[in-house]
Each structure stands twice: as structure tokens, then as C-alpha cells.
Coordinates of C-alpha atoms in Angstrom, one line a residue:
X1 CA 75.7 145.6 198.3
X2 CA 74.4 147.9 195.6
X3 CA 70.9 149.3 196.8
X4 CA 67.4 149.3 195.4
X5 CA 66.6 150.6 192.0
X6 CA 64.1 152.7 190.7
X7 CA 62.4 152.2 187.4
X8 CA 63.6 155.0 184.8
X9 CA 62.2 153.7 181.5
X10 CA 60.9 150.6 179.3
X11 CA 60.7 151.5 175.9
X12 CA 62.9 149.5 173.5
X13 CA 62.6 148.5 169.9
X14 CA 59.1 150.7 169.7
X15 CA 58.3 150.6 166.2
X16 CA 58.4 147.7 163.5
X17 CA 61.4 148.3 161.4
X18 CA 61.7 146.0 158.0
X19 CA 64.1 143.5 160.0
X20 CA 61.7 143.0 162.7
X21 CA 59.2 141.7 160.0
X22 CA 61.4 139.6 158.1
X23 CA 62.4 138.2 161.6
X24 CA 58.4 137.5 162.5
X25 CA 57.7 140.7 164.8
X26 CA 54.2 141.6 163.1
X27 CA 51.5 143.4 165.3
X28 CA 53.5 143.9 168.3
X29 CA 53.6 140.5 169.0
X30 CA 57.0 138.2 169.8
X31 CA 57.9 135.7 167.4
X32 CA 58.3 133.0 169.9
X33 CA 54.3 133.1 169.1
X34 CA 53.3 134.3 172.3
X35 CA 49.4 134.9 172.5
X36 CA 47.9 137.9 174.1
X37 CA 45.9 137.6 177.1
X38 CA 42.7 136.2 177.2
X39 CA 39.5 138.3 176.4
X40 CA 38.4 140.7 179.5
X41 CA 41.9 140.1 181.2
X42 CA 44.5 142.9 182.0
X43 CA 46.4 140.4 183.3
X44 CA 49.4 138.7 182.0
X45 CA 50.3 135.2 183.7
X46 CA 51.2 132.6 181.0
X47 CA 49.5 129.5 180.6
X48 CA 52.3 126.7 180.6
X49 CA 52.6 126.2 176.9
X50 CA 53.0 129.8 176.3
X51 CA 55.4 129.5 179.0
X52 CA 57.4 127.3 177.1
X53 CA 57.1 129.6 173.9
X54 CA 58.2 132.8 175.8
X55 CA 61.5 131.2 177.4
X56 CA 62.3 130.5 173.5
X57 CA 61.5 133.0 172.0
X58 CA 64.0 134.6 168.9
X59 CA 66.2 137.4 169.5
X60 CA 64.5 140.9 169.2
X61 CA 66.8 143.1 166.3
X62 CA 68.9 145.6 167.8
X63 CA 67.1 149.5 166.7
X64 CA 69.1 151.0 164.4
X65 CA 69.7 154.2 162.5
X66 CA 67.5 156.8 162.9
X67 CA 65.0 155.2 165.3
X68 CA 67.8 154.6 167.8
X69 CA 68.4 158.6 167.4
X70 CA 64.4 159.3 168.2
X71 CA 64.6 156.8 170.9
X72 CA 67.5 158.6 172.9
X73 CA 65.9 161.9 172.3
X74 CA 62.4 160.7 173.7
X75 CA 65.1 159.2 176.9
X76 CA 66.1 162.4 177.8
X77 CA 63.4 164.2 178.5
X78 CA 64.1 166.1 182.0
X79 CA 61.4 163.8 183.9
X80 CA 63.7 160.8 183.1
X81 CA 67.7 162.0 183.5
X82 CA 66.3 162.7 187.0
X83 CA 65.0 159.4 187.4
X84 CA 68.5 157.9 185.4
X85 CA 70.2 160.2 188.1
X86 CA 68.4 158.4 191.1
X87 CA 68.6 155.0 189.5
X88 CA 72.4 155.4 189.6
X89 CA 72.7 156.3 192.9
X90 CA 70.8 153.9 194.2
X91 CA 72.0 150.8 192.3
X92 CA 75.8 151.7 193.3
X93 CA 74.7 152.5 197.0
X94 CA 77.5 150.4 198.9
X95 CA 79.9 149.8 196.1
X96 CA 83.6 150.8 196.8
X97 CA 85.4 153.5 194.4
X98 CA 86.3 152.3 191.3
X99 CA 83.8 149.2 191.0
X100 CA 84.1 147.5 188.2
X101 CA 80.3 147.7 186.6
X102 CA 78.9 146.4 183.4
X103 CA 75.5 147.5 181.8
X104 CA 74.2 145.3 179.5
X105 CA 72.2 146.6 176.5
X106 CA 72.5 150.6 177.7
X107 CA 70.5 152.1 174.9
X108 CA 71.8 155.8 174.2
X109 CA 73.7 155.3 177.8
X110 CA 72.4 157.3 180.0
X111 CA 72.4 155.4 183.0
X112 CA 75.9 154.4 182.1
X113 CA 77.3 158.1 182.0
X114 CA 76.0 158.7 185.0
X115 CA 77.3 155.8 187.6
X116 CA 80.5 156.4 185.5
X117 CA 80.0 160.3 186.8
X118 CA 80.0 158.2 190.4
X119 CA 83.1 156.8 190.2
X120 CA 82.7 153.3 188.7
X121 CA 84.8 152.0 186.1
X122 CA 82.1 151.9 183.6
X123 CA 81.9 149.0 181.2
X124 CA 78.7 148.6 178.6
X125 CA 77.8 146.0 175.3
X126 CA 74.8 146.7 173.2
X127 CA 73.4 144.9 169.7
X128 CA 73.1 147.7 168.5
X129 CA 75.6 149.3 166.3
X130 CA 73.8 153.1 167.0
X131 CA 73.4 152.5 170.7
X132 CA 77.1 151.9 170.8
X133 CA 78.1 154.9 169.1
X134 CA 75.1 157.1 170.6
X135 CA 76.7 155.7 173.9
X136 CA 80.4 157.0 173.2
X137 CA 79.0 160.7 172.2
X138 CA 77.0 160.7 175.4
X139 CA 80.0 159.7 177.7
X140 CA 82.8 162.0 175.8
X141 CA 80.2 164.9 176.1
X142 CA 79.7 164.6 179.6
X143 CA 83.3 163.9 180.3
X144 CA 83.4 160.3 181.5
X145 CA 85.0 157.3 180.5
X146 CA 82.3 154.4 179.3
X147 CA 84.0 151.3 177.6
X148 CA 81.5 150.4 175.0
X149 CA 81.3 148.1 172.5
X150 CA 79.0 146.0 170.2
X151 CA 78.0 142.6 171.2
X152 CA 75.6 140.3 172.2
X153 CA 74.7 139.3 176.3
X154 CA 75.0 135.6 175.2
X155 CA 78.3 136.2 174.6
X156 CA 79.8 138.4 176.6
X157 CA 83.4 139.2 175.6
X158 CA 84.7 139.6 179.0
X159 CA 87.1 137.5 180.9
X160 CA 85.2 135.0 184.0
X161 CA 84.9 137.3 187.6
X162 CA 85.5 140.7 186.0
X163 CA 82.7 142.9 187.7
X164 CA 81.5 143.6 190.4
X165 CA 77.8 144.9 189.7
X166 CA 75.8 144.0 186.4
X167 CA 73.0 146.0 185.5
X168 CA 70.3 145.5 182.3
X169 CA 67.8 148.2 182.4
X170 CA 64.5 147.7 179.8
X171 CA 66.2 145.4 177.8
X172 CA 66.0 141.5 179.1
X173 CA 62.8 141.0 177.3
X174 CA 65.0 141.2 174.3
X175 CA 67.0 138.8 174.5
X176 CA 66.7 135.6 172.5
X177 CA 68.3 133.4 174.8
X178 CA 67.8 134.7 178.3
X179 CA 69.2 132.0 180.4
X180 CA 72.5 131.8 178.8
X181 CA 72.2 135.8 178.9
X182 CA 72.1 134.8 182.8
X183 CA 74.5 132.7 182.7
X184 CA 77.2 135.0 180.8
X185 CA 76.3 137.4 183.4
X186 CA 77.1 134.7 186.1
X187 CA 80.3 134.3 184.4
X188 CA 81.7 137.8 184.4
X189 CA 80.5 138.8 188.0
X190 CA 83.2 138.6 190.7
X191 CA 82.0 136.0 193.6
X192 CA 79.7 138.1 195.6
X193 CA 78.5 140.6 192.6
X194 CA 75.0 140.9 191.6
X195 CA 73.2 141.5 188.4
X196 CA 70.3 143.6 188.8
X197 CA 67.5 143.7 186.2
X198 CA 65.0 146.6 185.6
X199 CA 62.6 145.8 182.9
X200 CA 59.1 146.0 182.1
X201 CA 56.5 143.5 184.2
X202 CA 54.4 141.2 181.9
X203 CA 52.0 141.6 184.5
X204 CA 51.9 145.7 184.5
X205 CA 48.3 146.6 183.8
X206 CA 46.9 149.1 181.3
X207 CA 46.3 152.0 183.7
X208 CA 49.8 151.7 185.2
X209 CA 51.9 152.1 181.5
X210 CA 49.4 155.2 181.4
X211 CA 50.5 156.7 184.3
X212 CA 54.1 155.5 183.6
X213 CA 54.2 157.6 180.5
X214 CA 52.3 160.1 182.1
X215 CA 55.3 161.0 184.3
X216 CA 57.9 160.5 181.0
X217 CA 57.5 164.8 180.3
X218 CA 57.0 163.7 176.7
X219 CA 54.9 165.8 174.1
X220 CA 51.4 164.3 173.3
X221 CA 52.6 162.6 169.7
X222 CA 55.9 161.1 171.6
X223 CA 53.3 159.9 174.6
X224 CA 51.6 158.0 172.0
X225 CA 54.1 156.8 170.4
X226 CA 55.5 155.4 173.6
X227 CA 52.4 154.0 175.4
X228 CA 51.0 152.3 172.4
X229 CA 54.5 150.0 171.7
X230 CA 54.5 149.6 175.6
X231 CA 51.0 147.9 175.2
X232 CA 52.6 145.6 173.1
X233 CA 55.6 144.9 174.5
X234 CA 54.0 143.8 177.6
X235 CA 52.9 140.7 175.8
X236 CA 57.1 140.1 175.3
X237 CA 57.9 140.9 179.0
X238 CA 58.2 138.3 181.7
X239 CA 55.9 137.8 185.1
X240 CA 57.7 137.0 188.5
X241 CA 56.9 133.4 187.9
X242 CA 59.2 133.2 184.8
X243 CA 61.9 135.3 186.0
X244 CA 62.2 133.0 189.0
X245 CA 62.0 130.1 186.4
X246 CA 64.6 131.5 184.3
X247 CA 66.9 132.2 187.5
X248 CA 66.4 128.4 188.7
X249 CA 67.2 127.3 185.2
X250 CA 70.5 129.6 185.0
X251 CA 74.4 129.2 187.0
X252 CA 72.4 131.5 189.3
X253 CA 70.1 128.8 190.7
X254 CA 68.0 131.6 192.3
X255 CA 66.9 135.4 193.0
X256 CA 65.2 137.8 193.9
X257 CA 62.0 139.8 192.8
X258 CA 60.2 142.8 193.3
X259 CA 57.2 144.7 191.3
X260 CA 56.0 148.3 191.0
X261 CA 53.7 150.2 189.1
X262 CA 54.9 148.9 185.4
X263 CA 58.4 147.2 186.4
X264 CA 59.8 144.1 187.8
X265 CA 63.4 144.0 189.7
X266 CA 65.3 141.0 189.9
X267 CA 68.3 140.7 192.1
X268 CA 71.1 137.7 191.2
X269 CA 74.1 137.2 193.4
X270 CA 77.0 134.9 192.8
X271 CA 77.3 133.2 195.6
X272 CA 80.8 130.8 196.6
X273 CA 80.6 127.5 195.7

């Protein structure tokens, strides 16, 4: 059983790029048409129609291009390979030599490179066209094998019980259609495998994302650069109550949940039938 995880970064598609307007992303809000939170509330617990909105809500474009370069230079600060490093260790904890693993959106791929540096047979599938190749330069500079490619987790273009351990790290926000994401990973996970998800908490307050970037070792522009997308994201993000509504409503039937500071974990296992 792979161990606990630790958070190791949230940021994804910061800044509003010409495709996220024409696809509705104005203002840092979702275009499912999410509302922020109520006046003099830090907290983020949907009401049930927004509920209803944020399960819906339209695919998030894939960053691209230059952005995507900025983004994996903010990632690897040395605050945050450290915390990769850790992350690795501890999601693989228990796994045998040469698990098959599968990271779902990986971003520049840090986390990949790194449980691939710990023996797994490394497998990862981004939207993004950059992330992919970002991903490759990453793994061939450190000397690892990473099988990336472009796709989308709705579709994953893997063969039924092919891993053993799925993991999607500040990313399942993202998705457009987060139950069949859950489902695909149900799909390619081996009977017994879990998919672990790391992403940001809709529920994380203000004064946690500031000490969350805080502890990113980012220069003062980059911290604000970060912090203030994060604010906005949050509004994207899901609370414990719609992850375990997701996970009821996916092949997975259930899971499990955990939150601290900014982050949520969710733990799915495929279980015999």
C-alpha cells in the first residue's frame, strides 16, 4: 500500500491566457459559473446549486508555451524538489520494484522523475502539449525513463488493469469531467491499486495559501504571482464533501479524505468485485 503524501505544490493554469477567455475563464473564476463565497466568509462549502455547477463545470485549457516554461521554473525552486523528493517517497512507500505507476497531468514532471529515480516503471499523460515535452527534457536530463505522452484523463489511452498506483498532483480541479476522470483511473488500476489525489482544498483559508507560498522559496514578484491565482483557484477546487460525492458517483463507489493546511488527499482503491 503506497503511504501518505505530502503536499508539494498547487499552482496550475495561473494566469488568463487568450484561450481561457474565449473558453469563459474571466476574473479567476470557473466557467461552470461558480460563485465566490459569500461576503465575510473565508470559507468555501457549496451551496447545493453551486454544487451542481462545480461537478459540471468545462475543461480548464491545458498552459502552453511560454507560461508552461515560467510555471516549471517557479516548481523548482529548492523548497519544493525537496518536498517533490518526500512526496515520492512516501506515495511509493510499500510498492514492489518495478510498479507500474501512472501520473496523471504531471506538469514539468517533477514528481514523475523522481518515483521513476525510485524504481517504478514510470508512466505520465498531460493536456498539455509543453508539459509533455518539458516532461521528456526533465526525465532524459536526470537519467530516467518517463513514458509521456499527450492526452486527456477522460480518456486514458491505456489498456483496463495496467497500474498499480495512480497519482494526480494539483491538477483534478482541472478537469472537465471529473467523474469519468475517476472512472478512467478505475479502469487502468490493477484490482487492489489506488489513485491518490493531491490537490488544492476549496476549503483552504486565506492565511494558509499565505503560508503555503510562504514556504515555496520564491522571489517576492513570483510569490505574488503565485498566491494571488491561488486565491482564485480556490473558488475551482473541491471541499471533502464533493470529493466524497464525486467518489460515490464514480466505478470507485467510495474513498478516502484527508486535509492540511491548503490541500486535500483522497485515497481510491479498486477493490474485487
Amino acid at each position: 500500500m503506497a503511504g501518505r503524501a505530502e503536499p508539494a505544490g498547487w499552482v496550475r493554469d495561473l494566469v488568463a491566457t487568450p484561450e481561457r477567455e474565449q473558453s469563459g475563464f474571466q476574473a479567476g473564476l470557473p466557467v461552470g459559473g461558480v460563485l465566490p463565497p459569500r461576503a465575510g466568509s473565508d470559507t468555501h462549502d457549496p451551496e447545493p446549486e453551486e454544487t451542481m455547477k462545480k461537478i459540471s463545470q468545462r475543461q480548464a485549457p491545458g498552459m502552453e508555451g511560454a507560461m508552461a516554461r515560467w510555471y516549471a521554473r517557479q516548481r523548482a525552486s529548492a523548497p519544493q524538489i525537496a518536498a517533490v523528493r518526500r512526496y515520492a517517497a512516501q506515495v511509493t512507500a510499500g510498492l514492489p520494484a518495478g510498479a507500474a505507476v501512472l501520473e496523471v497531468a504531471p506538469g514539468p514532471g517533477y514528481l514523475a522523475v523522481e518515483m521513476a529515480r525510485l524504481g517504478c516503471a514510470m508512466t505520465a499523460i498531460d493536456l498539455s502539449r509543453t508539459f509533455v515535452e518539458i516532461t521528456a527534457e526533465n526525465a532524459a536530463r536526470a537519467g530516467v525513463r518517463v513514458d509521456v505522452r499527450q492526452g486527456d484523463a477522460a480518456g486514458l489511452p491505456y489498456p483496463d488493469g495496467s497500474f498499480d498506483l495512480i497519482v494526480c498532483q494539483a491538477a483534478f480541479k482541472n478537469f472537465g469531467r471529473p467523474v469519468r476522470a475517476l472512472d478512467e483511473m478505475h479502469r487502468v488500476l490493477r484490482t487492489g491499486g489506488t489513485a491518490v489525489i493531491n490537490d488544492m482544498s476549496r476549503e483552504a483559508s486565506r492565511a494558509a495559501i499565505d503560508e503555503e507560498v510562504r514556504g515555496m522559496g520564491l522571489t517576492p514578484l513570483n510569490s505574488l504571482l503565485t498566491k494571488m491565482p491561488l486565491l482564485a483557484l480556490r473558488h475551482r477546487a473541491y471541499s471533502r464533501a464533493l470529493f466524497a460525492r464525486l467518489a460515490a458517483e464514480s466505478a470507485f463507489g467510495t474513498c478516502e479524505i484527508r486535509t492540511e493546511g491548503i490541500s486535500v488527499e483522497v485515497r481510491l482503491t479498486k477493490s474485487a468485485r
